[in-house]
CSV table of C-alpha atoms and ligand atoms in Angstrom, one decimal:
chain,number,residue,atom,x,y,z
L,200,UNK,CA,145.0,88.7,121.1
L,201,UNK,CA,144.3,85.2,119.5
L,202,UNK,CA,145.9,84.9,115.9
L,203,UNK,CA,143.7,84.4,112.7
L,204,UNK,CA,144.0,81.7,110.2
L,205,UNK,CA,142.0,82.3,107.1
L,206,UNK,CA,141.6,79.3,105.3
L,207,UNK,CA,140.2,77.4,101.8
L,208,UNK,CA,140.6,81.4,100.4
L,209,UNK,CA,139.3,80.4,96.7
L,210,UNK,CA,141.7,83.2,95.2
L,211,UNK,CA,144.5,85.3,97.6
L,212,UNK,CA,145.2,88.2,95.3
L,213,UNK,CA,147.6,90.6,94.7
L,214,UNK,CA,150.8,88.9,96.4
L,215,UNK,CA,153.9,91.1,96.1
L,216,UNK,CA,157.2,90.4,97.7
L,217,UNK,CA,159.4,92.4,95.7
L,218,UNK,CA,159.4,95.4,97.8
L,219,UNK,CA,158.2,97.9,94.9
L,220,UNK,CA,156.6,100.7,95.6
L,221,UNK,CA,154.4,101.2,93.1
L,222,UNK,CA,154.1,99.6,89.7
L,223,UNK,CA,154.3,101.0,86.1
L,224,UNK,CA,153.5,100.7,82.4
L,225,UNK,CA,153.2,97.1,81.5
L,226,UNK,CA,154.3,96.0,84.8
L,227,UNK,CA,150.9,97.4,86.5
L,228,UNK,CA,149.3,94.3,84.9
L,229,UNK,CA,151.3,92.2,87.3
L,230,UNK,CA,148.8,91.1,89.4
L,231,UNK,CA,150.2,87.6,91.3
L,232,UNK,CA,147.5,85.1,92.6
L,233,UNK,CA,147.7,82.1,95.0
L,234,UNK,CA,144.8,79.3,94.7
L,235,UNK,CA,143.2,77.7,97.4
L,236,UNK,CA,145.2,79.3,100.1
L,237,UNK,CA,145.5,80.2,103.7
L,238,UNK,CA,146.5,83.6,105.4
L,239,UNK,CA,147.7,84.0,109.1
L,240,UNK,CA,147.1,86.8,110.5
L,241,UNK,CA,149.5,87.5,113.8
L,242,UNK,CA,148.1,90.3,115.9
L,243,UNK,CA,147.6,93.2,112.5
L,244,UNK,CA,150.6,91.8,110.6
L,245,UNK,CA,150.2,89.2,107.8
L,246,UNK,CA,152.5,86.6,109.1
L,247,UNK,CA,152.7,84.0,105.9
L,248,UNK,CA,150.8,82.9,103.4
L,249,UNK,CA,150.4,79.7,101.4
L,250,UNK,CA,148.2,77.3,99.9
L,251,UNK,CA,145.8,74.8,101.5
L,252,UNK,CA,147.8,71.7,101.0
L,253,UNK,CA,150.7,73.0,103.3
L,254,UNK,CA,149.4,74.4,106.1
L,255,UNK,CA,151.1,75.7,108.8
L,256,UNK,CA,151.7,74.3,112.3
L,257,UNK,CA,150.4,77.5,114.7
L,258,UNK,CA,151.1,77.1,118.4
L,259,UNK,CA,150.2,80.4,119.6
L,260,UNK,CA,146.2,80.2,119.8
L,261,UNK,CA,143.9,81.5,117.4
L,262,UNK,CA,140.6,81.7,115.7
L,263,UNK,CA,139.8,80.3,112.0
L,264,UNK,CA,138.0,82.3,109.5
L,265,UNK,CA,136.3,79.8,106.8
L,266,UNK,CA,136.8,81.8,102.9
L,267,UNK,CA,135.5,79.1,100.8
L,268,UNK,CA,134.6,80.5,97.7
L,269,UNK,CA,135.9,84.4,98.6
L,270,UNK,CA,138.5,86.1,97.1
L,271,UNK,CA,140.8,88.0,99.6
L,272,UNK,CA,142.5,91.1,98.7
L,273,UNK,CA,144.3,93.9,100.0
L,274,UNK,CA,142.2,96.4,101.6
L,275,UNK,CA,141.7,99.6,98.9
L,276,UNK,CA,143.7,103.1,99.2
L,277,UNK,CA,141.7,105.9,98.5
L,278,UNK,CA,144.4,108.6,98.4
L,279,UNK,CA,142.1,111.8,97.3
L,280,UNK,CA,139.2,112.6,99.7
L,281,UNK,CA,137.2,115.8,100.6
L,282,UNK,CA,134.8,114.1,103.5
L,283,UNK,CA,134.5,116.4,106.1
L,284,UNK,CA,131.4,119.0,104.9
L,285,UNK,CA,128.8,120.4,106.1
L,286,UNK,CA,125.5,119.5,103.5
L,287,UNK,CA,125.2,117.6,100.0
L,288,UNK,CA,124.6,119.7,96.9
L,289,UNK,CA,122.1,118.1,95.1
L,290,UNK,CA,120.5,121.3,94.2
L,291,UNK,CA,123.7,122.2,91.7
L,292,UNK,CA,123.0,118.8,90.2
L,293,UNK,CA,119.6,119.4,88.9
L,294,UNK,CA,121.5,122.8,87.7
L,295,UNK,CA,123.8,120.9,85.5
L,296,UNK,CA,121.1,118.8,84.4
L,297,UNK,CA,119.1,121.8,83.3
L,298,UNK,CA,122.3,122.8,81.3
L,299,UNK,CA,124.8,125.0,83.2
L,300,UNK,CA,128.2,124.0,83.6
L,301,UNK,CA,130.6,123.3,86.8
L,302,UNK,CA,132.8,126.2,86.0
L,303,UNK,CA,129.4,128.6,85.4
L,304,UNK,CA,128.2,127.1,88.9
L,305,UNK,CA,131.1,128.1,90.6
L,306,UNK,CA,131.8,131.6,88.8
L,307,UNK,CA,128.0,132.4,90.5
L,308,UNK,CA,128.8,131.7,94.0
L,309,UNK,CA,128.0,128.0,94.3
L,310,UNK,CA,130.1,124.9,93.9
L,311,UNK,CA,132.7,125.4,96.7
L,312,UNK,CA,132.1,128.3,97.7
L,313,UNK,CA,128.5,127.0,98.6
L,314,UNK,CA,130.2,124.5,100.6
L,315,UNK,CA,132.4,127.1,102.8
L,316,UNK,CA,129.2,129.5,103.3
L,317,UNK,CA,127.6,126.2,104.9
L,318,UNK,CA,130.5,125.1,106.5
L,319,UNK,CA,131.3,128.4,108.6
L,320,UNK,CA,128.2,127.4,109.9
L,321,UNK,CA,128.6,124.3,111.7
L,322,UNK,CA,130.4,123.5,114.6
L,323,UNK,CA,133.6,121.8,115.0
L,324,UNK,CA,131.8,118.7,116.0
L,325,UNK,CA,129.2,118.5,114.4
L,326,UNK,CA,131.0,118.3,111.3
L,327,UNK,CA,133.5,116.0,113.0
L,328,UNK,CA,130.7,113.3,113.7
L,329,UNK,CA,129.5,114.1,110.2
L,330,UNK,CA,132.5,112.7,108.7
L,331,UNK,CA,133.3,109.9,111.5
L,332,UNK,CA,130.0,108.9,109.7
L,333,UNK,CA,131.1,108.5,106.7
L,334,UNK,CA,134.7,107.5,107.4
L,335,UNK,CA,133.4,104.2,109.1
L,336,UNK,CA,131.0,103.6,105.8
L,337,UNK,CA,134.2,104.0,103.8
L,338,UNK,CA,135.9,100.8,106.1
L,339,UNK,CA,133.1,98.6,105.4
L,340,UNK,CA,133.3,99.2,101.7
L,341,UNK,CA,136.8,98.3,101.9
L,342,UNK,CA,139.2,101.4,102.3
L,343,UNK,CA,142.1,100.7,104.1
L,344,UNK,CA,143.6,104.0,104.4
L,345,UNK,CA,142.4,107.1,103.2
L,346,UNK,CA,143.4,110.9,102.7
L,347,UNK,CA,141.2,113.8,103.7
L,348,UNK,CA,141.4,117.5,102.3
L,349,UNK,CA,140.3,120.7,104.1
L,350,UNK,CA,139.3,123.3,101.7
L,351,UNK,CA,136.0,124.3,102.6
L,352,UNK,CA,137.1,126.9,104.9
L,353,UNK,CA,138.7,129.5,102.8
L,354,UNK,CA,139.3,131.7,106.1
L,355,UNK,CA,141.8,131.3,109.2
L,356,UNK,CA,139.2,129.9,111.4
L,357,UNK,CA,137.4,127.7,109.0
L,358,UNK,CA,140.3,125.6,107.4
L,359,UNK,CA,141.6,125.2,110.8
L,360,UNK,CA,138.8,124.0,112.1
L,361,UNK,CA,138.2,121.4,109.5
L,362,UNK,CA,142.3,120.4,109.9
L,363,UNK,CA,141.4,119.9,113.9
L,364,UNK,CA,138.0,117.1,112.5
L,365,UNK,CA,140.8,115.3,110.4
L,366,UNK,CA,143.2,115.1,113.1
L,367,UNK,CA,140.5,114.2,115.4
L,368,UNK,CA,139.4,111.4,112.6
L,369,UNK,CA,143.0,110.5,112.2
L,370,UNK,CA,143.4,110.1,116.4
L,371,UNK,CA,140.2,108.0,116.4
L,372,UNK,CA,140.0,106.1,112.9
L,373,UNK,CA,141.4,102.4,113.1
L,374,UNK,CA,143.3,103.1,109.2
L,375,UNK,CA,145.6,105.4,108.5
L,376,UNK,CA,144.6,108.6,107.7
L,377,UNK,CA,146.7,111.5,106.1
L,378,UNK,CA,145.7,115.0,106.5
L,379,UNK,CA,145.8,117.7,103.2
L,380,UNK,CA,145.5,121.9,103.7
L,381,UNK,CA,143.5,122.9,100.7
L,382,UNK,CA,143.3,126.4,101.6
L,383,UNK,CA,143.8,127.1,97.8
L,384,UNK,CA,140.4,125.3,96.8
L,385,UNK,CA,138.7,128.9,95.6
L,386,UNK,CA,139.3,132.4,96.0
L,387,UNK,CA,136.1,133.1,99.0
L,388,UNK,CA,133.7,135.8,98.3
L,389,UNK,CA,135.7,138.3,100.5
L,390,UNK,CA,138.5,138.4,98.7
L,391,UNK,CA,136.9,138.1,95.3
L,392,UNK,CA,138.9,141.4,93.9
L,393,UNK,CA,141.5,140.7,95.7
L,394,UNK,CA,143.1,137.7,95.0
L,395,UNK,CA,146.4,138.6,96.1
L,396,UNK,CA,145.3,139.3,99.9
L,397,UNK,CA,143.6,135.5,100.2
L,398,UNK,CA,147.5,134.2,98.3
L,399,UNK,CA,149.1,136.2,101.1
L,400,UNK,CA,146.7,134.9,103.8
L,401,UNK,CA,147.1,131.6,103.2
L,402,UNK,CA,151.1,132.1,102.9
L,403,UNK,CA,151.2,134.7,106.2
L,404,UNK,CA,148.4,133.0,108.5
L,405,UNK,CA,147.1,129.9,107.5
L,406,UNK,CA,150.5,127.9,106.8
L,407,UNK,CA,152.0,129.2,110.3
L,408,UNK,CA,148.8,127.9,112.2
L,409,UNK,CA,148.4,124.9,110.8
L,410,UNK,CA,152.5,124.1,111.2
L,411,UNK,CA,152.1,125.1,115.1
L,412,UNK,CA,148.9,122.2,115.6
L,413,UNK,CA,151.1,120.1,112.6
L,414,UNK,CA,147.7,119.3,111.5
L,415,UNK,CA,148.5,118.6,108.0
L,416,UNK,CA,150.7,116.0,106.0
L,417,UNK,CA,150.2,117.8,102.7
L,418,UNK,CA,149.4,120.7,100.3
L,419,UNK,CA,147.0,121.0,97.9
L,420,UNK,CA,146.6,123.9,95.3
L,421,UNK,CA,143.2,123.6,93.1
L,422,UNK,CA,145.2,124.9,89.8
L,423,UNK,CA,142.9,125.2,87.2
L,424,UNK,CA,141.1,127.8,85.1
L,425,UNK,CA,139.0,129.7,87.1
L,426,UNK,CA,140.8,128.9,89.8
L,427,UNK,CA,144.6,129.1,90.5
L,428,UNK,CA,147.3,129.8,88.0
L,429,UNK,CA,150.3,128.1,87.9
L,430,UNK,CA,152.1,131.0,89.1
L,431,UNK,CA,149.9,131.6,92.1
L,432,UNK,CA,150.5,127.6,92.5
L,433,UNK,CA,154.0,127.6,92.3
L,434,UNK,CA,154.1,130.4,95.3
L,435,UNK,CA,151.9,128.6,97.6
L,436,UNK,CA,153.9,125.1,97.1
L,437,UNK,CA,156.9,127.0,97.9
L,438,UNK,CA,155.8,128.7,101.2
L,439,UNK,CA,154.1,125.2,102.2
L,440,UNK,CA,158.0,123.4,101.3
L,441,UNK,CA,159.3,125.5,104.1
L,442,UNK,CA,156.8,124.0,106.3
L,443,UNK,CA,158.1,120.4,105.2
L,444,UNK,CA,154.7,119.7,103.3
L,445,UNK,CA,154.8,118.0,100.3
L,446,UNK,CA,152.7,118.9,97.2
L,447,UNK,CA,149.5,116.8,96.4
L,448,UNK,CA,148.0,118.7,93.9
L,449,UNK,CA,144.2,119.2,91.8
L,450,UNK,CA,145.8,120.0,88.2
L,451,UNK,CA,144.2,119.5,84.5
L,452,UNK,CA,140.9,119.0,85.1
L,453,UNK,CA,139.2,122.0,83.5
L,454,UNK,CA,141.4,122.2,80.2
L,455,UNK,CA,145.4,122.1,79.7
L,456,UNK,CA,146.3,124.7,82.3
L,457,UNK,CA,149.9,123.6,83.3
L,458,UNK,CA,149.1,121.8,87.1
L,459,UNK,CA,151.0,118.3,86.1
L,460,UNK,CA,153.5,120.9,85.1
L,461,UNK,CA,154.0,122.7,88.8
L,462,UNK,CA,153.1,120.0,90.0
L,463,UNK,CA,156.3,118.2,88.9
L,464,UNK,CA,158.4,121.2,88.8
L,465,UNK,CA,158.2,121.1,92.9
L,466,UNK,CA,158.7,117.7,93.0
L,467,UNK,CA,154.6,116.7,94.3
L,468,UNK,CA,153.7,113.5,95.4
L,469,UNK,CA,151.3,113.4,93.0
L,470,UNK,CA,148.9,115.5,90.9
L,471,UNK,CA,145.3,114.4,90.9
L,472,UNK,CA,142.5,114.8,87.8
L,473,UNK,CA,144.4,114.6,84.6
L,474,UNK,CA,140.8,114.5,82.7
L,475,UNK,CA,143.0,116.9,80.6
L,476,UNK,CA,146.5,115.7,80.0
L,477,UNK,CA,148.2,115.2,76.8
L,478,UNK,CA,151.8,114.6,75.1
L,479,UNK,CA,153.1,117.0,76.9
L,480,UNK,CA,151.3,116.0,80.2
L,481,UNK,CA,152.8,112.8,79.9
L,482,UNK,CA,156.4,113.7,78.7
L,483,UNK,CA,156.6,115.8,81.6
L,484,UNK,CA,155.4,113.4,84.2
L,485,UNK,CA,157.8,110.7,82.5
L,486,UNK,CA,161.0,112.7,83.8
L,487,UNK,CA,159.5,112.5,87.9
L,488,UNK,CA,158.3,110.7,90.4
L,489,UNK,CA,154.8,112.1,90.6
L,490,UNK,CA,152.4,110.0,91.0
L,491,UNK,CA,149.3,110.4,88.2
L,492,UNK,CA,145.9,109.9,90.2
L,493,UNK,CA,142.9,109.7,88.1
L,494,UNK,CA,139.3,110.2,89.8
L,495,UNK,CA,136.5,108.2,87.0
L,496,UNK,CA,133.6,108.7,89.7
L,497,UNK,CA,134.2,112.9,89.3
L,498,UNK,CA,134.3,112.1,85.7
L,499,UNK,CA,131.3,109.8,85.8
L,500,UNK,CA,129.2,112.3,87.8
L,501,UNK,CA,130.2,115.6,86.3
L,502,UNK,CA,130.1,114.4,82.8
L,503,UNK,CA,133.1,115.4,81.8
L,504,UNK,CA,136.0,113.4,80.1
L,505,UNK,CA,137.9,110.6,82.1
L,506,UNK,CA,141.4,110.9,82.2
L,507,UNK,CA,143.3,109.0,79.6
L,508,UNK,CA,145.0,106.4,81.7
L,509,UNK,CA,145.4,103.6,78.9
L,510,UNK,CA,148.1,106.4,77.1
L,511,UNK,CA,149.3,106.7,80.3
L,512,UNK,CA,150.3,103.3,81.4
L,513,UNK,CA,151.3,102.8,77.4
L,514,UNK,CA,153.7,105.6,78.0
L,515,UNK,CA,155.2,103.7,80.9
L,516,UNK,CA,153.7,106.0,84.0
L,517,UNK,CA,152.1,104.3,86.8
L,518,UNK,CA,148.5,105.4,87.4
L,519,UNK,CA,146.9,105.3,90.6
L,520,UNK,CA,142.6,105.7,91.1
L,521,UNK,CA,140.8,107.5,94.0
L,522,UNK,CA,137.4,108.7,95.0
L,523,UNK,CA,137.9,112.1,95.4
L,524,UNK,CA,134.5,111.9,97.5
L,525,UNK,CA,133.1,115.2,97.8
L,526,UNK,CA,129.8,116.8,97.9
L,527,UNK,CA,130.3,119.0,94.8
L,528,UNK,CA,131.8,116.9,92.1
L,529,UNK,CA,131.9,112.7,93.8
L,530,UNK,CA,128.8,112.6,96.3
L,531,UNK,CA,129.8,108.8,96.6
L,532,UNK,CA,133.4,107.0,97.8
L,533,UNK,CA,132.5,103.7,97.2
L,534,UNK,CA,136.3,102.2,95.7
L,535,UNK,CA,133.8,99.5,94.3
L,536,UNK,CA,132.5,102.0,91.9
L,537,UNK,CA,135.9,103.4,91.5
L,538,UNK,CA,136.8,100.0,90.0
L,539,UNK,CA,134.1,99.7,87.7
L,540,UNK,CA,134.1,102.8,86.0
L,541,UNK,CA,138.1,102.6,85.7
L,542,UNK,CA,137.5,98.9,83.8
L,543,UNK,CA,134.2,100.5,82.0
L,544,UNK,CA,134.9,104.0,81.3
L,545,UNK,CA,139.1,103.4,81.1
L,546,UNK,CA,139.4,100.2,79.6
L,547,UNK,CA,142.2,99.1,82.0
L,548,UNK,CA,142.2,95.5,83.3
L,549,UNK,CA,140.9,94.4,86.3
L,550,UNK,CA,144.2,94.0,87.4
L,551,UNK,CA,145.8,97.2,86.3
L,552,UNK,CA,142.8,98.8,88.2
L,553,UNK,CA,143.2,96.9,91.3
L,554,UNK,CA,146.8,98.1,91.2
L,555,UNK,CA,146.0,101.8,90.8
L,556,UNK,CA,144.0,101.6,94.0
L,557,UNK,CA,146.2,100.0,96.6
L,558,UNK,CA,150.2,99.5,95.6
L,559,UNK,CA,149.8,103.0,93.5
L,560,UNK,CA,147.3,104.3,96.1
L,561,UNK,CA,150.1,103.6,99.2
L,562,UNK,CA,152.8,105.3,96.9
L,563,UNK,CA,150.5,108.2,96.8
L,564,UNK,CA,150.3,108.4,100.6
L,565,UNK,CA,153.9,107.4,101.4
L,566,UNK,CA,152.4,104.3,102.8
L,567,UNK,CA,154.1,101.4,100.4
L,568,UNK,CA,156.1,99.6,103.5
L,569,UNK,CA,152.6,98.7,105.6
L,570,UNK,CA,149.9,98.7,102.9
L,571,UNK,CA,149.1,98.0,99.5
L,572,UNK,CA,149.7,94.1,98.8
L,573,UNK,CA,149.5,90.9,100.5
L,574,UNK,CA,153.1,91.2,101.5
L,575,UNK,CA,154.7,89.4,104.6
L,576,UNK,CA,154.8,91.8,107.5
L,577,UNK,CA,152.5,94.3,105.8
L,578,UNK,CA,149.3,95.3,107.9
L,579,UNK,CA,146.5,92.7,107.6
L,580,UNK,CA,143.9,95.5,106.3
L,581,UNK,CA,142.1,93.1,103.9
L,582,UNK,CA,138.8,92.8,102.1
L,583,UNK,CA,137.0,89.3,101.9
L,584,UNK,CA,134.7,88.8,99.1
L,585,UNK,CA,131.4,87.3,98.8
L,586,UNK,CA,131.4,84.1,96.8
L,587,UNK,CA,132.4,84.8,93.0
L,588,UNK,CA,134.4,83.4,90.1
L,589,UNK,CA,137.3,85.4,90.0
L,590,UNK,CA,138.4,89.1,90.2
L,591,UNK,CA,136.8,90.3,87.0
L,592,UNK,CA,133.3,89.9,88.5
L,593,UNK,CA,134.1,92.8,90.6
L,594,UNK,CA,134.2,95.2,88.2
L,595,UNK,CA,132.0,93.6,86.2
L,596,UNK,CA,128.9,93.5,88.6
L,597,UNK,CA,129.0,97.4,88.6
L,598,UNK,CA,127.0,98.8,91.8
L,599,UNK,CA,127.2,95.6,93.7
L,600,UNK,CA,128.4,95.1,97.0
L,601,UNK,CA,130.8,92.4,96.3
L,602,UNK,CA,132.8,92.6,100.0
L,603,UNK,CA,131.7,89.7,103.0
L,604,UNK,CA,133.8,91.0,105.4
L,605,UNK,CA,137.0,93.6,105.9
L,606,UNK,CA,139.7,93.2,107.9
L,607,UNK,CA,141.1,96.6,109.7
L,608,UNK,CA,144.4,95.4,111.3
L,609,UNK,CA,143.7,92.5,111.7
L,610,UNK,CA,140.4,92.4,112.8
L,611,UNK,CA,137.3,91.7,111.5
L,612,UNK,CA,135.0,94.7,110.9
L,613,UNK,CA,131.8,94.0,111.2
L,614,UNK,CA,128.5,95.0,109.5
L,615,UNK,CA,129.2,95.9,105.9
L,616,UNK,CA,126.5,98.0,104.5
L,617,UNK,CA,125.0,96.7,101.0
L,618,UNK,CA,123.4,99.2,99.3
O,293,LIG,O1,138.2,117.4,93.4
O,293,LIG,N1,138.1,120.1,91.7
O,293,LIG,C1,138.2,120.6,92.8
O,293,LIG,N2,137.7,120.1,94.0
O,293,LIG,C2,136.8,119.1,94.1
O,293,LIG,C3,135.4,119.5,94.0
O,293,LIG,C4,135.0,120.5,95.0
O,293,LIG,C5,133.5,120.8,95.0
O,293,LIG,O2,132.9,120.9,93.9
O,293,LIG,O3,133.0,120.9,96.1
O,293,LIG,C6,137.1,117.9,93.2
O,293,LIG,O4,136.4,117.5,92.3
O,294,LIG,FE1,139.3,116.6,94.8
């Protein structure tokens, strides 16, 4: 396969060659930039990089792609997804419009338990060509690499069939895709007084099943009010450790209800939410690794607070920002809209939000040594922008479909949906 030169690239953004896995605090402002440069692009790898007035001598042959006027940055990680379900929700909306709550949704039999009744109902592939669907949207609005939860199975049967779609995405997709058992999502109808018997049935049948396909990378654990304690939390991460799956974890989106606590107690990759996190939140995430992952479009739709990143990052932590597209809470994955609201609604900087969601997103899906920043030798998964002034216009022009073309190793994806 012919090489690719990208050349007259108005702005290459967000160069890192120090081999940092994520970045922190202040240091998530460092955002490094090369003018009026060229990228070459061997096979999926970036080769080099450099500016226009030095360009390189290629002998191999290749094609030229002309960026005058574009920005080109690393492709975005979205490391909290629910896309494989079976029907939108809209009907819950105008619900919560009318006045009721999320929580008061749920507690009647809707929310995700709505989802599972539908999903029970459709077949295996159906729901897989469902979500191919929406997983090659996702590429052409510039995710790079993206991780998908089950969770709308609550039953053997179900939450193994909606692993098999994501490892059938994951065998198919051209990104990386990481695979989370959310089994814990809700406690389903049939064991609604007996909460115990769905703990054990997850412990006793699901973890077993899914280890025997290895269809998962992950666990998830919705702990929340109304949902599952921290106790019932810290049992299922421990049964899921002997499996060799790391926590990824829903925590303190509902109220103060001690997930970022479990969460770092067993050592999760990270703990997702956060709309509800305070001193002690953040005193307690201080002392791991856990990466915080806040998610403004569930915010932005459900109404609720946003997550408060700024005394976050002031604190030191890293923060990291994903869709967490879903039909219930995030009907929408579009990272565009991701970076808005987190410059809008979070007052971070453009660059502290474009670092949240693709050196802090790889962190969050053990993917820092192929993705995440124009690095040498990381995979050429790359978003070319339209013609603007300079990275805040991204943000800035909120609901716009600022991306020309993506690359997906290497390779120039074609037909990028505007809205
Ligand atoms: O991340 N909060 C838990 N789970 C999903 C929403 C699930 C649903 O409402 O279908 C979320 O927002
Ligand atoms: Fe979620």
């Amino acid at each position: 396969m012919a090489d690719l030169l990208l050349i007259n690239i108005k702005s290459l953004e967000g160069i890192d060659e120090s081999g940092r896995i994520c970045k922190k605090g202040s240091a998530m402002q460092d955002w490094q930039t090369l003018a009026n440069a060229w990228v070459w692009v061997q096979t999926d790898i970036i080769k080099a990089y450099g500016t226009m007035d030095n360009l390189p001598e290629i002998t191999a042959p290749y094609e030229t792609l002309d960026c005058s006027g574009s920005l080109v940055l690393p492709s975005f990680i979205d490391s909290h997804t629910h896309i494989v379900f079976a029907a939108s929700r809209e009907e819950e909306f105008v619900m919560r419009i009318e006045g009721k709550t999320y929580e008061e949704i749920a507690a009647a039999g809707g929310g995700i338990l709505n989802s599972a009744a539908k999903l029970s109902k459709m077949s295996e592939d159906h729901l897989f060509d469902a979500a191919w669907e929406r997983l090659q949207t996702l590429i052409q609005w510039g995710t790079g690499a993206i991780e998908i939860k089950s969770g709308y199975g609550l039953s053997v049967a179900d939450e193994l069939k909606m692993l098999r779609v994501i490892k059938r995405l994951k065998a198919i997709a051209p990104i990386p895709v990481k695979a989370t058992f959310l089994g814990a999502h809700a406690v389903p109808m049939a064991y609604k007084n007996n909460r115990e018997g769905y703990i054990k049935l997850i412990i006793d049948e699901m973890l077993p099943a899914i280890h025997a396909e290895a269809l998962a990378d992950y666990m998830d654990v919705f702990c929340d009010q109304g949902f599952f304690t921290p106790t019932e939390t810290a049992n299922l991460l421990v049964a899921a450790s002997k499996y060799g799956l790391k926590p990824k974890i829903h925590g303190n989106e509902l109220g103060f209800t001690g997930g970022v606590q479990v969460a770092v107690a067993h050592q999760a990759l990270s703990v997702d939410h956060l709309e509800y996190t305070g001193e002690e939140e953040i005193a307690c995430l201080l002392q791991s690794d856990t990466m915080p992952v806040a998610l403004p479009a569930c915010s932005f739709f459900l109404g609720i607070p946003y997550a408060p990143v700024r005394k976050m990052i002031a604190a030191g932590l890293p923060v990291c920002l994903a869709s967490d597209y879903n039909p219930g809470s995030t009907p929408n994955g579009r990272m565009g809209f991701v970076l808005s609201l987190a410059c809008i609604k979070m007052k971070l900087t453009p660059q502290e939000a474009m670092n949240a969601m693709t050196i802090n997103g790889a962190f969050a899906l053990e993917l820092s040594d192929i993705l995440g920043s124009i690095s040498i030798n990381k995979k050429a998964n790359l978003i070319i922008t339209k013609k603007v002034n300079g990275l805040a216009y991204l943000p800035y022009s909120f609901g716009e479909n600022f991306i020309a073309k993506v690359l997906v190793n290497g390779k120039v994806i074609s037909g990028v949906q505007s809205f």
